[in-house]
Coordinates of C-alpha atoms (C1' of nucleotides) in Angstrom, one line a residue:
Chain A
M1 CA 0.0 -0.1 -0.2
S2 CA 1.5 2.9 -1.0
V3 CA 1.0 5.2 1.7
D4 CA 4.3 6.7 1.7
P5 CA 5.3 10.6 2.4
I6 CA 5.2 11.5 -0.7
S7 CA 1.8 10.1 -1.5
R8 CA 1.0 11.6 1.4
F9 CA 2.2 14.9 -0.2
R10 CA 0.3 14.6 -3.6
R11 CA -2.6 13.8 -1.9
F12 CA -2.8 17.4 -0.3
N13 CA -1.5 19.0 -3.4
R14 CA -4.3 17.4 -5.1
A15 CA -7.1 18.2 -2.6
V16 CA -5.6 21.8 -1.8
T17 CA -5.4 22.8 -5.7
A18 CA -9.6 21.9 -6.1
E19 CA -10.2 23.7 -2.9
V20 CA -8.1 26.9 -4.2
G21 CA -9.3 26.6 -7.3
A22 CA -12.5 26.9 -6.3
L23 CA -12.1 29.9 -3.8
D24 CA -10.3 31.6 -6.6
S25 CA -13.7 31.3 -9.2
S26 CA -16.0 32.1 -6.4
F27 CA -13.6 35.6 -6.9
L28 CA -15.3 35.4 -10.6
G29 CA -18.8 35.7 -9.5
R30 CA -18.2 39.2 -9.6
G31 CA -18.2 39.7 -13.1
R32 CA -14.5 40.5 -13.1
P33 CA -11.7 38.4 -14.4
L34 CA -9.6 37.1 -11.3
G35 CA -6.4 39.5 -12.4
A36 CA -8.5 43.1 -12.2
A37 CA -9.9 41.4 -8.9
R38 CA -6.3 40.6 -8.1
V39 CA -5.3 44.0 -8.3
L40 CA -8.0 45.4 -6.9
N41 CA -7.2 43.6 -3.5
A42 CA -3.9 44.5 -3.4
I43 CA -4.4 48.2 -3.6
G44 CA -7.2 47.6 -0.9
H45 CA -4.8 45.7 1.2
G46 CA -2.9 49.5 1.2
R47 CA -0.2 48.4 -1.7
S48 CA -0.6 51.8 -3.1
D49 CA 2.5 51.9 -5.2
V50 CA 2.0 50.9 -8.7
A51 CA 5.3 49.3 -8.6
A52 CA 4.7 47.2 -5.3
V53 CA 1.2 46.2 -6.2
R54 CA 3.0 45.1 -9.7
D55 CA 5.8 43.4 -8.0
Y56 CA 3.8 41.6 -5.2
L57 CA 1.7 40.2 -8.0
G58 CA 4.2 39.4 -10.4
L59 CA 2.8 41.3 -13.3
D60 CA 4.4 42.6 -16.5
S61 CA 4.3 46.5 -16.3
G62 CA 2.0 46.6 -19.6
L63 CA -0.1 44.2 -18.2
M64 CA -0.6 45.9 -15.0
S65 CA -1.0 49.4 -16.5
R66 CA -3.8 48.1 -18.6
L67 CA -5.6 46.3 -15.4
L68 CA -5.3 49.5 -13.7
R69 CA -6.9 51.3 -16.6
G70 CA -9.8 48.7 -16.6
L71 CA -10.2 49.3 -13.1
E72 CA -10.2 53.0 -13.5
E73 CA -12.8 53.1 -16.1
E74 CA -15.1 51.0 -14.0
G75 CA -14.6 53.7 -11.1
L76 CA -13.2 52.0 -8.8
V77 CA -9.2 53.2 -9.0
A78 CA -8.1 56.4 -9.2
T79 CA -4.3 57.0 -9.5
T80 CA -2.4 60.2 -8.8
P81 CA 1.2 61.2 -9.3
H82 CA 3.6 60.3 -6.2
P83 CA 4.2 64.1 -4.4
D84 CA 8.0 62.8 -4.3
D85 CA 8.5 61.6 -8.0
A86 CA 6.0 62.4 -10.8
R87 CA 7.1 59.2 -12.4
R88 CA 5.6 57.1 -10.1
R89 CA 1.8 56.6 -9.3
I90 CA 0.1 56.0 -6.4
A91 CA -3.5 53.8 -6.7
Q92 CA -6.4 54.0 -4.4
L93 CA -9.8 53.1 -4.1
T94 CA -12.7 55.5 -4.8
D95 CA -16.1 55.3 -3.0
A96 CA -17.2 52.7 -5.0
G97 CA -14.0 50.5 -5.3
R98 CA -13.8 50.2 -1.4
Q99 CA -17.4 49.0 -1.6
E100 CA -16.4 46.5 -4.3
F101 CA -13.2 45.6 -2.2
E102 CA -15.0 44.9 1.0
A103 CA -17.4 42.5 -1.3
Y104 CA -14.7 40.3 -2.1
E105 CA -12.9 40.6 1.8
R106 CA -16.7 39.5 2.4
L107 CA -16.7 36.7 0.1
S108 CA -13.0 35.2 1.3
N109 CA -14.6 35.6 4.7
E110 CA -17.2 33.8 4.2
R111 CA -15.7 31.0 2.6
A112 CA -13.3 30.3 5.4
E113 CA -16.0 30.7 7.6
I114 CA -17.7 27.4 5.9
F115 CA -14.3 25.9 5.7
L116 CA -13.7 26.0 9.4
A117 CA -17.2 25.0 10.2
R118 CA -16.3 21.4 8.8
H119 CA -14.2 20.5 11.5
P120 CA -15.5 19.4 14.8
R121 CA -12.2 21.4 16.1
P122 CA -11.2 24.4 13.9
E123 CA -8.6 25.1 16.5
A124 CA -6.9 21.8 15.5
L125 CA -7.5 22.2 12.0
L126 CA -6.1 25.7 11.8
A127 CA -3.4 25.2 13.8
A128 CA -2.3 22.1 11.1
M129 CA -3.0 25.1 8.2
D130 CA -0.7 27.4 10.6
L131 CA 2.3 24.4 10.4
V132 CA 1.9 23.9 6.6
A133 CA 1.7 27.7 5.7
S134 CA 4.7 28.5 7.7
V135 CA 6.9 25.8 5.9
F136 CA 5.0 26.8 2.7
G137 CA 6.1 30.5 3.4
R138 CA 9.2 30.0 4.9
E139 CA 10.9 32.2 2.8
R140 CA 8.4 35.1 2.9
V141 CA 9.2 35.6 6.5
S142 CA 10.2 38.6 7.1
I143 CA 11.5 40.6 10.5
G144 CA 10.7 44.0 11.3
E145 CA 11.3 46.1 14.6
V146 CA 8.3 47.5 16.3
S147 CA 7.3 49.2 19.3
P148 CA 6.9 46.7 22.4
R149 CA 3.0 48.3 23.4
G150 CA 2.2 47.9 19.6
E151 CA -0.4 45.2 19.3
E152 CA 1.9 42.8 17.4
A153 CA 3.8 42.8 20.5
L154 CA 1.3 42.6 22.7
Y155 CA 0.1 39.7 21.0
C156 CA 3.7 38.1 21.0
L157 CA 4.4 38.4 24.2
G158 CA 0.8 37.0 25.5
E159 CA 1.5 33.9 23.6
Y160 CA 4.8 34.2 25.3
Y161 CA 3.8 34.0 28.6
G162 CA 0.9 31.1 27.3
E163 CA 3.4 29.0 26.4
L164 CA 5.5 29.8 29.6
A165 CA 2.6 28.7 32.2
R166 CA 2.2 25.5 30.1
R167 CA 5.6 24.5 30.0
F168 CA 7.1 25.4 33.9
E169 CA 5.8 23.1 36.1
T170 CA 4.5 25.6 38.5
G171 CA 2.8 28.0 35.5
F172 CA 4.0 31.4 34.9
D173 CA 3.0 34.8 36.4
V174 CA 4.3 38.0 34.8
S175 CA 4.1 40.2 37.7
L176 CA 6.5 37.6 39.8
S177 CA 9.0 37.9 36.8
R178 CA 11.3 40.7 36.3
D179 CA 9.5 41.9 33.4
P180 CA 11.8 44.6 31.5
H181 CA 10.3 48.1 30.9
A182 CA 9.0 49.0 27.7
D183 CA 11.1 52.2 27.3
S184 CA 14.4 49.6 27.7
M185 CA 13.1 47.8 24.3
V186 CA 12.7 51.2 22.5
R187 CA 15.6 53.5 20.9
P188 CA 17.9 54.5 22.2
H189 CA 18.3 52.2 24.8
G190 CA 17.4 48.7 22.8
G191 CA 14.5 47.0 20.2
F192 CA 11.8 45.2 20.1
F193 CA 11.6 42.6 16.8
V194 CA 8.7 41.0 15.2
A195 CA 9.0 38.0 12.6
F196 CA 5.7 38.5 10.0
S197 CA 4.8 35.8 7.6
D198 CA 2.4 37.0 5.2
G199 CA 1.6 40.0 8.1
L200 CA 0.7 37.6 10.7
P201 CA 3.4 38.2 13.6
I202 CA 5.1 34.5 14.3
G203 CA 7.7 35.3 16.7
C204 CA 9.5 38.3 18.9
V205 CA 12.3 38.9 20.2
G206 CA 13.3 41.9 22.7
L207 CA 16.5 43.9 23.3
S208 CA 16.3 45.4 26.7
G209 CA 19.0 48.0 27.9
K210 CA 20.0 50.7 30.0
G211 CA 22.2 52.8 28.3
G212 CA 25.9 51.9 28.2
G213 CA 27.7 48.9 26.6
M214 CA 25.6 46.1 28.4
A215 CA 22.1 45.0 27.6
E216 CA 19.9 41.7 27.9
I217 CA 17.8 39.2 25.3
K218 CA 14.3 39.3 26.5
R219 CA 11.2 37.3 25.4
L220 CA 12.3 35.6 22.6
W221 CA 9.6 33.5 21.6
V222 CA 8.6 31.6 17.9
S223 CA 5.1 30.3 17.4
P224 CA 4.5 26.5 17.5
A225 CA 3.7 26.3 14.1
A226 CA 6.8 27.8 12.4
R227 CA 9.7 26.3 14.9
G228 CA 12.3 24.2 13.6
L229 CA 12.7 26.6 10.8
G230 CA 15.5 29.0 11.8
L231 CA 13.7 31.7 12.8
G232 CA 15.1 31.5 16.5
R233 CA 18.5 32.3 14.9
R234 CA 17.2 35.0 12.3
L235 CA 15.6 37.0 15.6
M236 CA 18.7 36.7 17.7
Q237 CA 20.4 37.5 14.4
A238 CA 18.1 40.9 14.0
A239 CA 18.8 41.9 18.1
E240 CA 22.1 41.3 18.0
D241 CA 22.4 43.5 14.8
A242 CA 20.8 46.2 17.2
A243 CA 22.7 45.9 19.7
R244 CA 26.4 46.3 17.2
E245 CA 24.5 49.4 16.2
L246 CA 23.8 51.0 19.7
G247 CA 27.2 50.1 20.8
I248 CA 26.5 47.6 23.0
N249 CA 29.1 45.0 23.5
I250 CA 28.0 42.8 26.1
L251 CA 24.3 41.0 25.5
R252 CA 22.6 38.7 28.8
L253 CA 20.0 36.7 29.1
D254 CA 18.2 34.5 31.3
T255 CA 16.5 31.0 30.2
N256 CA 15.1 28.0 31.9
S257 CA 15.8 24.3 31.5
A258 CA 12.5 23.6 30.7
L259 CA 13.2 25.2 27.9
P260 CA 15.9 22.6 26.2
E261 CA 15.3 23.9 22.9
A262 CA 16.1 27.6 23.5
R263 CA 19.3 26.2 25.3
R264 CA 20.4 24.4 22.3
L265 CA 20.0 27.6 20.1
Y266 CA 22.1 29.9 22.2
E267 CA 24.6 27.1 22.9
R268 CA 24.7 27.0 18.7
L269 CA 25.0 30.8 18.4
G270 CA 28.0 31.1 20.6
W271 CA 26.6 32.2 24.1
R272 CA 28.8 31.0 27.5
E273 CA 27.1 30.0 30.4
I274 CA 27.1 32.4 33.1
A275 CA 26.8 32.5 36.9
R276 CA 22.9 33.8 37.9
F277 CA 23.1 37.4 37.6
N278 CA 19.7 38.8 39.1
D279 CA 17.1 37.1 41.4
D280 CA 14.1 36.6 39.3
P281 CA 12.5 33.7 40.2
Y282 CA 12.0 32.1 36.9
P283 CA 15.3 31.8 35.3
D284 CA 18.1 28.8 36.2
L285 CA 20.1 29.3 33.4
F286 CA 22.3 32.3 32.5
F287 CA 24.3 33.1 29.5
E288 CA 26.5 36.1 28.3
K289 CA 27.5 36.7 24.9
H290 CA 30.5 39.2 23.9
L291 CA 29.8 41.1 20.5
Chain B
M1 CA -3.7 42.5 16.4
S2 CA -5.4 40.5 13.7
V3 CA -5.1 36.5 14.7
D4 CA -8.3 35.5 14.6
P5 CA -9.2 32.2 12.4
I6 CA -10.0 33.9 9.5
S7 CA -6.7 35.6 9.1
R8 CA -5.2 32.6 9.8
F9 CA -6.8 30.7 7.1
R10 CA -6.2 33.0 4.1
R11 CA -2.7 33.3 4.9
F12 CA -3.1 29.6 4.5
N13 CA -4.5 30.0 1.3
R14 CA -2.0 32.8 0.2
A15 CA 1.1 30.7 1.4
V16 CA -0.6 27.7 -0.9
T17 CA -1.6 29.3 -3.8
A18 CA 1.8 30.6 -4.5
E19 CA 3.6 27.1 -4.0
V20 CA 0.7 25.3 -5.9
G21 CA 1.2 27.5 -9.0
A22 CA 5.2 27.3 -8.7
L23 CA 4.3 23.5 -8.3
D24 CA 1.8 23.7 -11.6
S25 CA 4.0 25.7 -13.0
S26 CA 7.0 23.4 -12.9
F27 CA 5.2 20.9 -15.4
L28 CA 5.4 23.6 -18.1
G29 CA 9.1 22.7 -18.2
R30 CA 8.5 19.5 -20.5
G31 CA 7.2 22.4 -23.3
R32 CA 3.9 21.3 -23.0
P33 CA 0.6 23.3 -21.7
L34 CA -0.7 22.4 -18.7
G35 CA -3.9 20.9 -19.9
A36 CA -1.9 18.6 -21.9
A37 CA -0.3 17.6 -18.9
R38 CA -3.3 16.6 -17.2
V39 CA -4.8 14.4 -19.9
L40 CA -1.7 12.9 -20.1
N41 CA -1.6 12.1 -16.6
A42 CA -4.8 11.0 -15.5
I43 CA -4.3 8.7 -18.7
G44 CA -1.2 7.4 -16.7
H45 CA -2.9 7.1 -13.6
G46 CA -5.4 4.7 -15.4
R47 CA -8.2 6.8 -16.5
S48 CA -8.6 5.1 -19.7
D49 CA -12.1 6.2 -20.7
V50 CA -12.2 9.5 -22.7
A51 CA -15.4 10.7 -20.7
A52 CA -13.9 9.9 -17.6
V53 CA -10.9 11.8 -17.9
R54 CA -12.8 14.8 -19.3
D55 CA -15.2 14.1 -16.2
Y56 CA -12.4 14.5 -13.8
L57 CA -10.8 16.9 -15.2
G58 CA -14.4 19.1 -16.0
L59 CA -12.8 19.6 -19.3
D60 CA -15.5 20.1 -22.3
S61 CA -15.9 17.4 -25.1
G62 CA -14.5 19.9 -27.5
L63 CA -11.6 20.7 -25.4
M64 CA -10.7 17.6 -24.6
S65 CA -10.9 16.1 -28.1
R66 CA -8.9 18.4 -29.1
L67 CA -6.1 18.0 -26.6
L68 CA -6.2 14.2 -27.0
R69 CA -5.7 15.0 -30.4
G70 CA -2.4 16.7 -29.8
L71 CA -1.1 14.0 -27.7
E72 CA -1.3 11.6 -30.7
E73 CA 0.4 13.3 -32.6
E74 CA 3.0 14.1 -30.3
G75 CA 3.0 10.3 -30.5
L76 CA 2.3 9.9 -26.7
V77 CA -1.1 8.2 -26.8
A78 CA -3.2 6.3 -28.6
T79 CA -6.6 5.4 -28.7
T80 CA -8.7 2.8 -29.9
P81 CA -12.9 2.5 -29.6
H82 CA -14.7 0.9 -26.8
P83 CA -15.1 -3.2 -27.1
D84 CA -18.8 -2.3 -26.1
D85 CA -19.6 0.4 -27.8
A86 CA -18.0 1.7 -30.6
R87 CA -18.8 5.3 -29.9
R88 CA -16.7 5.4 -26.8
R89 CA -12.8 5.7 -27.2
I90 CA -10.5 4.5 -24.7
A91 CA -7.2 6.3 -24.6
Q92 CA -4.0 4.1 -23.6
L93 CA 0.0 5.5 -23.6
T94 CA 2.6 4.4 -26.4
D95 CA 6.1 3.4 -24.9
A96 CA 7.1 7.0 -25.3
G97 CA 3.9 8.3 -23.4
R98 CA 4.6 6.3 -20.5
Q99 CA 8.2 7.5 -20.3
E100 CA 6.7 11.1 -20.5
F101 CA 4.2 10.0 -17.9
E102 CA 7.0 8.9 -15.7
A103 CA 9.2 12.2 -16.2
Y104 CA 6.2 14.2 -14.5
E105 CA 5.7 11.6 -11.4
R106 CA 9.6 12.1 -11.0
L107 CA 9.3 15.8 -10.9
S108 CA 6.3 15.8 -9.2
N109 CA 7.9 13.5 -6.5
E110 CA 11.0 15.4 -5.9
R111 CA 8.9 18.4 -5.3
A112 CA 7.9 16.6 -2.9
E113 CA 10.6 15.4 -1.6
I114 CA 12.5 18.7 -1.4
F115 CA 9.0 20.1 0.3
L116 CA 9.3 17.5 2.6
A117 CA 13.0 18.2 3.7
R118 CA 12.2 22.1 4.6
H119 CA 10.9 20.8 7.9
P120 CA 13.0 19.0 10.9
R121 CA 9.8 16.9 11.4
P122 CA 8.7 16.0 8.8
E123 CA 6.0 13.4 10.1
A124 CA 4.4 16.3 12.3
L125 CA 4.6 18.3 9.2
L126 CA 2.9 15.2 6.6
A127 CA 0.1 14.7 9.5
A128 CA -0.5 18.3 9.5
M129 CA -0.9 18.2 5.5
D130 CA -3.2 15.2 6.0
L131 CA -5.4 16.8 8.3
V132 CA -6.2 19.8 5.9
A133 CA -6.3 17.4 3.0
S134 CA -9.3 15.7 4.7
V135 CA -10.9 18.5 5.5
F136 CA -10.7 20.0 1.9
G137 CA -11.3 16.5 0.5
R138 CA -14.5 15.1 2.7
E139 CA -16.5 15.7 -0.1
R140 CA -14.6 13.3 -2.3
V141 CA -14.0 10.4 0.3
S142 CA -15.4 6.9 -1.4
I143 CA -16.2 4.0 0.5
G144 CA -15.3 0.4 -1.5
E145 CA -15.7 -2.9 -0.5
V146 CA -11.7 -4.6 -0.4
S147 CA -10.6 -8.1 0.9
P148 CA -9.7 -8.3 4.3
R149 CA -6.4 -9.8 3.0
G150 CA -5.8 -7.0 0.7
E151 CA -3.0 -4.2 0.9
E152 CA -5.1 -1.5 1.8
A153 CA -6.8 -3.9 4.5
L154 CA -3.5 -4.7 6.0
Y155 CA -2.0 -0.8 5.8
C156 CA -5.7 0.2 7.7
L157 CA -5.2 -2.9 10.1
G158 CA -2.0 -1.7 11.1
E159 CA -2.9 1.8 11.8
Y160 CA -5.5 0.1 14.1
Y161 CA -3.7 -2.0 15.9
G162 CA -1.2 0.7 16.3
E163 CA -3.7 3.2 17.6
L164 CA -5.3 0.2 20.4
A165 CA -1.7 -0.3 21.3
R166 CA -1.1 3.4 22.2
R167 CA -4.7 3.9 24.0
F168 CA -4.7 1.1 26.0
E169 CA -2.5 1.3 29.0
T170 CA -1.8 -2.4 28.4
G171 CA -1.0 -2.3 25.2
F172 CA -2.2 -4.4 22.9
D173 CA -1.3 -8.0 21.4
V174 CA -3.5 -9.2 18.6
S175 CA -2.6 -12.9 19.4
L176 CA -4.0 -12.5 22.3
S177 CA -7.5 -10.9 20.8
R178 CA -10.1 -12.9 19.3
D179 CA -9.1 -11.7 15.9
P180 CA -11.8 -12.9 13.3
H181 CA -11.0 -15.2 10.7
A182 CA -10.3 -13.0 7.4
D183 CA -12.8 -15.5 5.8
S184 CA -15.7 -14.3 7.7
M185 CA -15.6 -10.9 6.2
V186 CA -15.7 -11.9 3.1
R187 CA -19.3 -12.3 0.9
P188 CA -21.4 -14.3 1.6
H189 CA -20.4 -14.2 5.5
G190 CA -19.4 -10.5 6.0
G191 CA -17.5 -7.9 3.8
F192 CA -15.0 -5.2 4.5
F193 CA -15.1 -1.8 3.9
V194 CA -12.4 0.8 3.3
A195 CA -12.9 4.7 3.0
F196 CA -10.5 6.2 0.2
S197 CA -9.5 10.0 0.0
D198 CA -7.7 10.4 -3.5
G199 CA -6.8 6.9 -3.4
L200 CA -5.1 6.8 0.0
P201 CA -7.1 4.2 2.4
I202 CA -8.0 6.5 5.8
G203 CA -10.2 4.2 7.3
C204 CA -12.1 0.7 7.5
V205 CA -14.8 -1.4 9.1
G206 CA -15.1 -5.3 8.7
L207 CA -18.5 -7.3 8.9
S208 CA -18.1 -10.6 10.0
G209 CA -20.0 -13.3 10.0
K210 CA -20.4 -17.0 10.1
G211 CA -23.8 -17.5 8.0
G212 CA -27.1 -17.2 10.0
G213 CA -28.8 -14.1 10.9
M214 CA -26.2 -12.6 13.3
A215 CA -22.7 -10.8 12.6
E216 CA -20.3 -8.7 14.3
I217 CA -18.7 -5.5 13.3
K218 CA -14.6 -5.4 13.8
R219 CA -11.5 -3.3 13.5
L220 CA -13.7 0.4 13.1
W221 CA -11.1 2.7 12.6
V222 CA -10.7 6.2 11.2
S223 CA -7.2 7.7 10.4
P224 CA -6.7 10.5 13.4
A225 CA -6.4 13.2 10.4
A226 CA -10.1 12.4 9.4
R227 CA -11.7 12.1 12.3
G228 CA -14.6 14.5 13.5
L229 CA -15.9 14.5 9.3
G230 CA -18.9 11.3 9.9
L231 CA -16.7 9.0 8.5
G232 CA -17.2 6.7 11.4
R233 CA -20.8 6.7 10.8
R234 CA -20.5 6.5 7.1
L235 CA -18.6 3.3 7.4
M236 CA -21.1 1.7 9.8
Q237 CA -23.7 2.2 7.5
A238 CA -21.8 0.5 4.8
A239 CA -21.5 -2.7 7.0
E240 CA -25.1 -2.4 7.9
D241 CA -26.0 -2.0 4.1
A242 CA -24.2 -5.0 3.6
A243 CA -25.9 -6.9 6.5
R244 CA -28.8 -6.1 5.4
E245 CA -28.0 -7.3 1.8
L246 CA -26.9 -10.6 3.5
G247 CA -30.0 -11.0 5.2
I248 CA -28.3 -10.3 8.6
N249 CA -31.0 -8.9 11.3
I250 CA -28.9 -8.6 14.5
L251 CA -25.3 -7.3 14.6
R252 CA -23.1 -6.9 17.9
L253 CA -20.0 -5.7 18.4
D254 CA -17.6 -5.0 21.5
T255 CA -15.1 -2.1 22.5
N256 CA -13.0 -0.7 25.2
S257 CA -14.2 2.2 27.4
A258 CA -10.9 3.9 26.7
L259 CA -12.5 4.6 23.5
P260 CA -15.1 7.2 24.3
E261 CA -15.5 8.4 20.8
A262 CA -16.6 5.2 19.7
R263 CA -19.0 4.0 22.1
R264 CA -21.1 7.9 21.6
L265 CA -20.8 6.6 17.8
Y266 CA -22.5 3.9 18.6
E267 CA -25.0 5.0 20.9
R268 CA -25.8 8.0 18.2
L269 CA -26.7 5.4 15.7
G270 CA -28.9 3.5 17.8
W271 CA -26.7 0.3 19.5
R272 CA -27.3 -0.7 22.6
E273 CA -25.4 -2.1 25.2
I274 CA -25.7 -5.5 25.9
A275 CA -23.9 -8.0 28.6
R276 CA -20.4 -9.4 27.4
F277 CA -20.9 -12.1 24.9
N278 CA -17.1 -13.1 24.7
D279 CA -14.1 -13.8 26.8
D280 CA -12.0 -11.1 24.9
P281 CA -9.4 -9.4 27.3
Y282 CA -9.4 -6.7 26.0
P283 CA -13.2 -5.3 25.5
D284 CA -15.1 -3.6 28.1
L285 CA -18.0 -2.8 26.5
F286 CA -20.9 -4.9 24.2
F287 CA -23.3 -3.3 22.2
E288 CA -26.2 -4.7 19.7
K289 CA -28.5 -3.7 17.1
H290 CA -31.4 -5.1 15.4
L291 CA -31.4 -4.1 11.7
Chain C
dC1 C1' -36.7 0.0 -38.5
dA2 C1' -36.9 4.8 -38.3
dA3 C1' -36.2 8.3 -34.5
dA4 C1' -34.1 9.6 -30.7
dA5 C1' -29.8 9.5 -27.6
dT6 C1' -25.5 9.2 -27.1
dG7 C1' -20.1 9.8 -27.7
dT8 C1' -16.8 12.1 -29.9
dC9 C1' -15.2 15.2 -33.5
dT10 C1' -14.8 19.8 -36.0
dG11 C1' -14.6 24.7 -37.2
dA12 C1' -15.6 29.3 -35.8
dC13 C1' -15.1 32.3 -32.3
dT14 C1' -14.8 34.4 -27.3
dT15 C1' -11.6 36.0 -23.4
dA16 C1' -8.0 35.8 -19.9
dG17 C1' -3.4 36.4 -19.5
dG18 C1' 1.0 37.3 -20.8
dT19 C1' 5.2 39.6 -24.1
dC20 C1' 7.8 43.1 -26.2
dA21 C1' 9.1 47.1 -28.5
dG22 C1' 9.2 51.4 -28.6
dG23 C1' 6.8 56.0 -27.2
dT24 C1' 6.9 59.7 -23.2
dA25 C1' 7.2 62.1 -19.3
dT26 C1' 9.8 62.8 -15.2
dC27 C1' 14.8 62.6 -12.6
dA28 C1' 19.7 62.6 -11.5
dT29 C1' 23.9 63.6 -12.7
dG30 C1' 28.4 65.3 -14.3
Chain D
dC1 C1' 21.5 71.7 -19.1
dA2 C1' 22.2 67.3 -22.0
dT3 C1' 22.3 62.9 -20.8
dG4 C1' 21.0 58.5 -19.6
dA5 C1' 17.7 56.3 -16.4
dT6 C1' 13.4 55.3 -14.5
dA7 C1' 8.3 54.6 -14.5
dC8 C1' 4.7 54.0 -16.9
dC9 C1' 1.5 53.6 -20.8
dT10 C1' 0.4 52.2 -25.6
dG11 C1' -0.1 49.2 -29.6
dA12 C1' 0.6 44.6 -31.8
dC13 C1' 1.1 40.2 -31.0
dC14 C1' 0.8 35.5 -29.2
dT15 C1' -0.9 31.1 -26.2
dA16 C1' -4.0 28.5 -23.8
dA17 C1' -8.4 27.4 -22.6
dG18 C1' -12.5 27.6 -22.9
dT19 C1' -17.8 28.0 -25.5
dC20 C1' -20.8 26.6 -29.0
dA21 C1' -23.1 24.8 -32.9
dG22 C1' -23.3 21.8 -35.9
dA23 C1' -21.6 17.0 -38.2
dC24 C1' -20.7 11.9 -38.1
dA25 C1' -20.9 7.5 -36.8
dT26 C1' -23.0 4.2 -33.0
dT27 C1' -26.9 2.8 -30.4
dT28 C1' -31.0 2.1 -28.0
dT29 C1' -35.8 2.9 -27.8
dG30 C1' -40.7 2.9 -29.3

DNA sequence: CAAAATGTCTGACTTAGGTCAGGTATCATG
DNA sequence: CATGATACCTGACCTAAGTCAGACATTTTG
């Protein structure tokens, strides 16, 4: 019986091709070819620069131009020259365009809801989808610096605390831990970095400093769906790069032996175990790295 | 932060659309449009009837005819009239066609291997993909009667025993259990049914009889990826239908309280708990249903 | 056995999507 | 301020894919 990995992969492909095809063609219900609908959606999602849309959708400049013209004639899009550079153009939805865009959004959301409702445990299904999407999108993960008070950061931190609570035998209570003040993770003291996969945050790390040549790495978290894809390393690299930029040359961090994969990561990245340097009740392992 | 189910679903869609598109276009490397490649593959996978191919690929009869003609001109396919009905035609690969088909298969397998190698735990990735594929392919699951000695049946039984071994505190040893003889699950005594999703077996059930108006349901198994999609019910229905056909009017089964979802299923389907009717060491629950 | 139905094929046509070679306006630079 | 680079646009062209009406041979049905 051929239930080998390859057959399973190919079954997945066929199932998904059929379904995604149906999803795509549901966009056809609004009497507009798929190309035009995709451009409308890209603009609706905030890609206003014509070149950005073209790039995102992988379109030839001629084709892009024609699609844009079509949407303009329909009265859904208006283009204006870019204020800094009149060669470039920026496209924006008109009121009618925004309505049409929202109709597409509704369609898409409806399909998503129907699909998720097909399973008795949508959370398990979503976790599986996250995992697949993370592996597929592995090359398209970007790391950005954000405010540690912003919603992306808060989301990541919430997930991080939840994970610790699950993995520490004693649970985890933020208020008992040495919680770095958000100001310490903002320039010029430090920074806060979030990894985005197609717009969704899937990992974070904080660089917490007080001025001077020393800082701490805090709150390294990678979404379960994205583990094993080298994201921890990339986040640590982003934090180190920022530290160098800020003139920091000694980094420290604390962690717990209940998180063996974190320990392995630090060791692989050239961190050295040192003696306890704080009285936080949760960590039992302490590391340092000279840049 | 929008990390709601809908966003996650849509992220999955985008990731998969991009990847599956790349996969499709990898078929273009052999200098043949996708449509022709799809027809070649359908024939290679054993769909010889022209109507069957057309139906499977959802093609117009005119288009199908032209694609077939193209493949014939390339010397990859030969068509002959159907022996029973000269209006119908059957298509078969020539030697050159088979070589070309195998080249496509190799391409497809290579891509699958590369993808799976991207993850440190391919088994977790595959489990996630199986789950998604099962939900997507929910409507396309077919139940067929097979020999209980065939490879599909043996595969399912292997998975079934593995599952019991994991779920029973004492483990599970087939040789200690009352294993129904395969002959009892073949007409006219009984039957063995396997659920297929796109060719892969994802569930089974046996109807084990010795002649006479009574039979037992044995070996009900549903792949973890396909649970919660109503497959258990469909398999039980297939077994019951076969029982009625064979003139059986009393069905029995035994199960274990370590499998609560099985118990719930039986109760929902109108089975009644009865007293122990055998001395098998594993079951502790016994059910009966009058048809 | 004539009429209706079926399965495939052919020709004429349409649409979506895409490529390519210029063309035009604008910007950056020596 | 001339020159080349850049960003977008236009026209001409092409292919893949699909639709539709009718043709033809064969089979089924009244």
